[in-house]
Tab-separated table of C-alpha atoms and ligand atoms in Angstrom:
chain	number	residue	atom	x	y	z
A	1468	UNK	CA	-15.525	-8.032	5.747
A	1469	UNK	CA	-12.955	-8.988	8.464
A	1470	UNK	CA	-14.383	-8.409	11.868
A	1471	UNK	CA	-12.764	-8.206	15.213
A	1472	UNK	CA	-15.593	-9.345	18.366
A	1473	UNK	CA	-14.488	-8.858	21.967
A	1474	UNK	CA	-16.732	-10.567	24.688
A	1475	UNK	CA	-17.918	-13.240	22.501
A	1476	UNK	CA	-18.275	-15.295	25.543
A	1477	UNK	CA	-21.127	-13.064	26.981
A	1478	UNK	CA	-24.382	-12.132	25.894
A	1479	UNK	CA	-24.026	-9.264	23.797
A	1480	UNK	CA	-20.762	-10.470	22.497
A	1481	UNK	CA	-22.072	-14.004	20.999
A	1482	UNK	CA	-24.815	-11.979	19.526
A	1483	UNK	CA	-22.255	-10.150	17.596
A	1484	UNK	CA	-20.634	-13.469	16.252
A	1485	UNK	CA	-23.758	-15.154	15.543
A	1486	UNK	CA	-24.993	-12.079	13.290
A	1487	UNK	CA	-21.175	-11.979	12.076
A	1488	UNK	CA	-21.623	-15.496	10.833
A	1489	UNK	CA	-24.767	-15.608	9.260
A	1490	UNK	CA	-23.754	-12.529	7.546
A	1491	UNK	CA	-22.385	-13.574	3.704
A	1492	UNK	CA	-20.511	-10.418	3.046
A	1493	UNK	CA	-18.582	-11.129	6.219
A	1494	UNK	CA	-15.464	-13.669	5.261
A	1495	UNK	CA	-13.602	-14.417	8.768
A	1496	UNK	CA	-14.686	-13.420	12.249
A	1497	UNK	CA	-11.726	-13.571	15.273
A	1498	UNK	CA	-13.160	-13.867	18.365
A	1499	UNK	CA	-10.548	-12.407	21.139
A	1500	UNK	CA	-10.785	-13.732	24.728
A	1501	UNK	CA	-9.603	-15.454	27.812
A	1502	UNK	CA	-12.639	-18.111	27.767
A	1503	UNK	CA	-12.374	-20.340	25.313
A	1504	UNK	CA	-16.058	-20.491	23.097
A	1505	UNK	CA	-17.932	-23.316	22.576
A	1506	UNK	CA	-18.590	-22.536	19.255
A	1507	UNK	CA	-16.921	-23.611	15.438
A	1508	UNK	CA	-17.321	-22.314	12.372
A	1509	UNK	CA	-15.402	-22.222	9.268
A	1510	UNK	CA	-15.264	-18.042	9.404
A	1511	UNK	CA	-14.336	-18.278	13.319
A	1512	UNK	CA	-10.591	-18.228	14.159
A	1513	UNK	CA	-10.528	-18.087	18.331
A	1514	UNK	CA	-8.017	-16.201	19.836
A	1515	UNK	CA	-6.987	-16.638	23.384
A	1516	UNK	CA	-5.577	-13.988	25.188
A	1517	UNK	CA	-5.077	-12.574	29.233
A	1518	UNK	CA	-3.931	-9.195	29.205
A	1519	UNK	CA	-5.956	-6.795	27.933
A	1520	UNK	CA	-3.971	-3.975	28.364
A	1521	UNK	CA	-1.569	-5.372	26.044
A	1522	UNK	CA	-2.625	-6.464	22.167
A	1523	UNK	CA	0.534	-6.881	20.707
A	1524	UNK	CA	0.895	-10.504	21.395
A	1525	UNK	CA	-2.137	-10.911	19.165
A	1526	UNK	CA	-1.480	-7.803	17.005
A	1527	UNK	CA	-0.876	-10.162	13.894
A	1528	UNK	CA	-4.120	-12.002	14.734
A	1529	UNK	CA	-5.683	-8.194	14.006
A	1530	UNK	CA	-4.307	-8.040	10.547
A	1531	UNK	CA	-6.877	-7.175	8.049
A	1532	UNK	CA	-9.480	-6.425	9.974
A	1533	UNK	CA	-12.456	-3.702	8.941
A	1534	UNK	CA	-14.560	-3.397	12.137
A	1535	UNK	CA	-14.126	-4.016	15.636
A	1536	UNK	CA	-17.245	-5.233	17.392
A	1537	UNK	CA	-17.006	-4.800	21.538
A	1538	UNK	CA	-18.628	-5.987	23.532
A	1539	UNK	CA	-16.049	-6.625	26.691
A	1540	UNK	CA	-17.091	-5.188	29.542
A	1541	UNK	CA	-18.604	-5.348	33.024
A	1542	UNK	CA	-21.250	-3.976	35.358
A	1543	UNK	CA	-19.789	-2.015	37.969
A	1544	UNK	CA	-22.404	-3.222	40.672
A	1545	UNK	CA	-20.292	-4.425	43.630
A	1546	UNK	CA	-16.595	-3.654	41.741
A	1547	UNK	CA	-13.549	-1.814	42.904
A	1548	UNK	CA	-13.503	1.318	40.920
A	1549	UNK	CA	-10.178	0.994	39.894
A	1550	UNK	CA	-10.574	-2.340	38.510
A	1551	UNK	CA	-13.792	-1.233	36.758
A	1552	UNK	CA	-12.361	1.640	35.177
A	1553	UNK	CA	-9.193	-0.342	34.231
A	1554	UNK	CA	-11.432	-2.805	32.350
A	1555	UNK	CA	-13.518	-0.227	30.649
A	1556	UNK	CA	-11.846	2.367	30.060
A	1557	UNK	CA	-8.320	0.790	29.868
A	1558	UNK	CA	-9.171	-2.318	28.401
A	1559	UNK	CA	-10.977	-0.743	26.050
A	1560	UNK	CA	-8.884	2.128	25.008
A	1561	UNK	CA	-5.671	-0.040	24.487
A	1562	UNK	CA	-7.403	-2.445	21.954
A	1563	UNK	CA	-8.818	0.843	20.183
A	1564	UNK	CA	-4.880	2.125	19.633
A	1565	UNK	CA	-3.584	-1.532	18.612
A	1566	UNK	CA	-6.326	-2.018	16.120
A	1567	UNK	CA	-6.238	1.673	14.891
A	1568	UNK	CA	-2.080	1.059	14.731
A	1569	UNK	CA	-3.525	-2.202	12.252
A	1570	UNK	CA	-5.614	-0.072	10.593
A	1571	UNK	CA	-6.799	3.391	10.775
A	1572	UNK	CA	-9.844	3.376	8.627
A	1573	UNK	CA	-11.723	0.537	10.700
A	1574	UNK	CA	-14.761	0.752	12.589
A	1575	UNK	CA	-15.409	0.295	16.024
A	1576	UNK	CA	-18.402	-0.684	17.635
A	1577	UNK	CA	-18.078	0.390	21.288
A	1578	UNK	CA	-21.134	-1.291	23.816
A	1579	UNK	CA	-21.429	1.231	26.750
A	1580	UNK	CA	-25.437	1.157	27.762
A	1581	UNK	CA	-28.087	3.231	28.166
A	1582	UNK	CA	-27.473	6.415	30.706
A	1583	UNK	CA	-23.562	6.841	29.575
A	1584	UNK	CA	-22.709	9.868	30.583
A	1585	UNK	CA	-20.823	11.849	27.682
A	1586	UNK	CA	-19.536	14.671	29.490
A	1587	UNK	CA	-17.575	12.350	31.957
A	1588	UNK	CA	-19.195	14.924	34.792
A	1589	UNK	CA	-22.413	13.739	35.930
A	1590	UNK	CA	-22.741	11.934	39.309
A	1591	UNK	CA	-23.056	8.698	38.531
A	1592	UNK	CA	-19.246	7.267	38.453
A	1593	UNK	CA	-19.593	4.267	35.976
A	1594	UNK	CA	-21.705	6.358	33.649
A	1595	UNK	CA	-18.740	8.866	33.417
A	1596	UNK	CA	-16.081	6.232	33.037
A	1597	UNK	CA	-18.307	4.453	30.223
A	1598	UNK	CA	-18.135	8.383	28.687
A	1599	UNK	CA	-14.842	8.665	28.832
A	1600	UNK	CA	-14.822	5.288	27.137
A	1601	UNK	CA	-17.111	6.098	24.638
A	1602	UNK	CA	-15.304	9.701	23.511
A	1603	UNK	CA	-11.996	7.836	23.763
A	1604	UNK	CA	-13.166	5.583	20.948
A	1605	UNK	CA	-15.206	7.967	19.223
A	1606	UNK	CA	-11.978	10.591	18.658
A	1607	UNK	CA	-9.587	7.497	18.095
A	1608	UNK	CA	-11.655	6.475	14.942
A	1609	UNK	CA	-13.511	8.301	12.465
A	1610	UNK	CA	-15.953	5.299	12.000
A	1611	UNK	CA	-15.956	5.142	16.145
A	1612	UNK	CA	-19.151	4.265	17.338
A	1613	UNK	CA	-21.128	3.599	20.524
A	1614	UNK	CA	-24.334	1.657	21.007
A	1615	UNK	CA	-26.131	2.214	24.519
A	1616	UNK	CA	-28.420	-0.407	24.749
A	1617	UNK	CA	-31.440	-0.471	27.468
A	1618	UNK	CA	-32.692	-3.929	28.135
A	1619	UNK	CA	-31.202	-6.605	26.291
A	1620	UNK	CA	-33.264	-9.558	25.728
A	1621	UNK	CA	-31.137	-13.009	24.511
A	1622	UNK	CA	-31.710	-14.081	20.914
A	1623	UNK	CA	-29.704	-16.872	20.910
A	1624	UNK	CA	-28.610	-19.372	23.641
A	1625	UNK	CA	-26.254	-17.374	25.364
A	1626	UNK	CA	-27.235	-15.670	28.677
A	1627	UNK	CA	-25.559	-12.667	30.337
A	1628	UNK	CA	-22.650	-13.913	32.816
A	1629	UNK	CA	-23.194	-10.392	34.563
A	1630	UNK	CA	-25.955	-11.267	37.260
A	1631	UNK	CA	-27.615	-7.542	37.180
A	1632	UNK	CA	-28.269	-7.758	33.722
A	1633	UNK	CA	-30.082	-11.469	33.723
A	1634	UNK	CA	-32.099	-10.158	36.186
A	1635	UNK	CA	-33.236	-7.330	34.488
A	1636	UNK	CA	-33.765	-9.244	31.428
A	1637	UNK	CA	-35.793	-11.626	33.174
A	1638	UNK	CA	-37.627	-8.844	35.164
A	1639	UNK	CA	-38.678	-6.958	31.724
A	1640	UNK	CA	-39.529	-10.548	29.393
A	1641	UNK	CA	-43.002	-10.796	30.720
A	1642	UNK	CA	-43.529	-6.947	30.458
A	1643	UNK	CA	-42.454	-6.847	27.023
A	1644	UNK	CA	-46.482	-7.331	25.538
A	1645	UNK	CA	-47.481	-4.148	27.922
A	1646	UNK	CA	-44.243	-1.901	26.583
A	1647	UNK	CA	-45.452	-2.980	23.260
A	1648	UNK	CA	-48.736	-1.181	23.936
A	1649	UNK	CA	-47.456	1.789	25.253
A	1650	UNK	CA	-45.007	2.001	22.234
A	1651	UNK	CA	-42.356	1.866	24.690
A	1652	UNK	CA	-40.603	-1.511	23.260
A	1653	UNK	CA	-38.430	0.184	20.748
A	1654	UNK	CA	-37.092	2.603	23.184
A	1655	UNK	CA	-36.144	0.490	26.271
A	1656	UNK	CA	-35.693	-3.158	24.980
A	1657	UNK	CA	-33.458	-4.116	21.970
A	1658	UNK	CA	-32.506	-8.311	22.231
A	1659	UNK	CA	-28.959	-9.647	21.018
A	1660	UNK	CA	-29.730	-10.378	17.239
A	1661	UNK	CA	-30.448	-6.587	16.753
A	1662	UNK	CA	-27.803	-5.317	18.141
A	1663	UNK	CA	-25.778	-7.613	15.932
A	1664	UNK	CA	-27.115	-6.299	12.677
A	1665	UNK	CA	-26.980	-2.756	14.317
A	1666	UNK	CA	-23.368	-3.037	14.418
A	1667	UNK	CA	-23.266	-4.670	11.085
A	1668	UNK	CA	-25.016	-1.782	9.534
A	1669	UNK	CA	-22.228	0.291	10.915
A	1670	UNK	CA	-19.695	-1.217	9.613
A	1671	UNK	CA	-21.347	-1.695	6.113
A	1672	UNK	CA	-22.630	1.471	5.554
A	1673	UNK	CA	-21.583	4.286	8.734
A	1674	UNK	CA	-24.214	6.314	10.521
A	1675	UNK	CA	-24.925	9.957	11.015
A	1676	UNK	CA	-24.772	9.651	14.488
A	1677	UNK	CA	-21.832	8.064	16.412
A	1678	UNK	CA	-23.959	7.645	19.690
A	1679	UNK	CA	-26.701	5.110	19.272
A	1680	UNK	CA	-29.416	4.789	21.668
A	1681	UNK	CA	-31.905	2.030	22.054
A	1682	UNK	CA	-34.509	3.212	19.398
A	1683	UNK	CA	-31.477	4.023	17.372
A	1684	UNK	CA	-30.232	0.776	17.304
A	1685	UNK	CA	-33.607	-0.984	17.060
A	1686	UNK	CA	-33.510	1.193	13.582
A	1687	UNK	CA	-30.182	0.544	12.336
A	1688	UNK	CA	-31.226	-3.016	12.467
A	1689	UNK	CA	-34.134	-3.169	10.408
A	1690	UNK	CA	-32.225	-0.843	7.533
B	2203	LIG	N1	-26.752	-7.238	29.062
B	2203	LIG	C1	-27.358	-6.070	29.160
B	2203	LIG	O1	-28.589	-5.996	29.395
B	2203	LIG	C2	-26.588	-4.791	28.928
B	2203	LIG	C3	-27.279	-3.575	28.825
B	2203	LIG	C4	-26.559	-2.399	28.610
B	2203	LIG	C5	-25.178	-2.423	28.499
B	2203	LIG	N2	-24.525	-3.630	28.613
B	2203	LIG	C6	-23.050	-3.599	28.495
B	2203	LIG	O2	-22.634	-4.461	27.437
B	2203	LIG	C7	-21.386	-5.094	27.766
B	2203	LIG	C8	-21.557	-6.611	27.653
B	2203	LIG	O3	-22.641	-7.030	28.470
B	2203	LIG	P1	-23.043	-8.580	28.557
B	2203	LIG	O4	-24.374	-8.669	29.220
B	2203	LIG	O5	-22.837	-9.239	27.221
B	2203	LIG	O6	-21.931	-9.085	29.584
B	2203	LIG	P2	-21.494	-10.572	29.953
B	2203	LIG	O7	-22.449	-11.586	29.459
B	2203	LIG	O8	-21.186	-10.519	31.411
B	2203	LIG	O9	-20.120	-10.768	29.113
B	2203	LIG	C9	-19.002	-9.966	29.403
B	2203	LIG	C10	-17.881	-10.305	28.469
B	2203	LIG	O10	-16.741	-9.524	28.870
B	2203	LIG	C11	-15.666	-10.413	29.191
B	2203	LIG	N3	-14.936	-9.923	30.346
B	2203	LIG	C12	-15.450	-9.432	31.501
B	2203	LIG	N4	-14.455	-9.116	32.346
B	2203	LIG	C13	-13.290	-9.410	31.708
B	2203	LIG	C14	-11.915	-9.317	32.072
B	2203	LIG	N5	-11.530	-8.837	33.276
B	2203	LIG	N6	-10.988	-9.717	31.174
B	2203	LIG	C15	-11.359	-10.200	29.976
B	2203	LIG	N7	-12.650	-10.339	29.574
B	2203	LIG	C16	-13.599	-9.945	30.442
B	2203	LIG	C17	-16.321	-11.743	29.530
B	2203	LIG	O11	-15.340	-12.762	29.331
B	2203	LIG	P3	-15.293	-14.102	30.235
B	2203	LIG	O12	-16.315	-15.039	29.631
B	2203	LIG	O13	-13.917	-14.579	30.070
B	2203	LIG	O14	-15.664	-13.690	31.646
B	2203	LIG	C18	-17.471	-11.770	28.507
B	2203	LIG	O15	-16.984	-12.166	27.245
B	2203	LIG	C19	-21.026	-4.613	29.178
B	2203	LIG	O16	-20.129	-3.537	29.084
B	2203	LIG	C20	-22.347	-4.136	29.738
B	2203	LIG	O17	-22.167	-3.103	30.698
B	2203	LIG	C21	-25.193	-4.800	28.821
């Protein structure tokens, strides 16, 4: 497989390449940013790349690819709303028309998070512009996908760059024995690594639902 990672330079995202490259049926892995990665690999071409609301530039860069794994994206915690909603929704939705343009039949692995808000009408605003985001992808591709992860816990090195989420990340580590217990692990934590072979499974072999939660994707990892 030829896979397509957004946001490799956060958390989520280098989860996504790290998975990607210890994964032998996957052959080349472009990573498409505006940070360059510290990171080489024979299967990992780097792209770098500004505006988001524009892919052509890099549209030959796209060629060949058979999944889409994205994890670009933001907390909205202190943002303008119009820049939020131009990074996730807009961001978002313009790479999902290049890359369907490339090739129709790919999958694409959308991160929103736990709490998205599918019918873009609850009261929360971020929630309903991660919806949006999520049904825009979801209609654009028939192998359109969204995980909505609770906690993420780091696998690897990397650490979230978004402060909110370190901090809860750090907050729930030393509760993760006591969720355990209560059987509550599965359903509020996932950590990078799973994700990564969530979205692997997805791309290998589909899913029944398009909407993963947390349990979900803590199962579509271990299959
Ligand atoms: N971490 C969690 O616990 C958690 C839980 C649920 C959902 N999520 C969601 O998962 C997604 C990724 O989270 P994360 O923790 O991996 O985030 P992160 O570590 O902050 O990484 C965000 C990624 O998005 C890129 N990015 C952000 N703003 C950009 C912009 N304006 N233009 C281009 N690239 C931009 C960053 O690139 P640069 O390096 O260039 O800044 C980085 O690669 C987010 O949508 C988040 O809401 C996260």
């Amino acid at each position: 497989m030829n896979i397509v990672v957004f946001g490799g330079s956060g958390l989520i995202g280098d989860g996504f390449l790290q998975e990607c490259l210890r994964a032998d049926d996957v052959t080349r892995v472009v990573a498409v940013g505006r940070t360059r990665l510290d990171l080489t690999h024979p299967k990992l071409s780097q792209v770098l790349h500004a505006d988001f609301l524009d892919l052509a530039p890099v549209r030959s860069d796209l060629a060949g690819a058979d999944a889409c794994f994205w994890a670009l994206g933001v907390s909205s915690a202190g943002m303008d709303p119009e820049d939020y909603e131009r990074i996730t929704y807009g961001y978002t939705t313009a790479a999902a028309q290049t890359l369907h343009d490339v090739n129709p039949h790919l999958t694409f692995v959308y991160v929103s998070g736990g709490g998205t808000d599918s019918t873009e009408r609850g009261r929360m605003r971020w929630a309903r512009v991660k919806g949006r985001t999520e049904n825009a992808v979801i209609s654009t591709f028939s192998h359109g996908y969204a995980l909505r992860p609770g906690f993420v816990l780091p696998s690897h090195e990397a650490r979230s760059k978004t402060a909110a989420y370190r901090w809860g990340g750090a907050a729930v580590t030393p509760l993760v024995p006591l969720l355990k217990l209560l059987r509550l692990g599965p359903v509020l934590t996932t950590d990078t690594a799973r994700l990564g072979r969530a979205a692997l499974h997805l791309a290998r072999r589909g899913h029944h639902r398009r909407v993963l939660e947390n349990r979900d994707i803590n199962t579509a990892a271990a299959l």
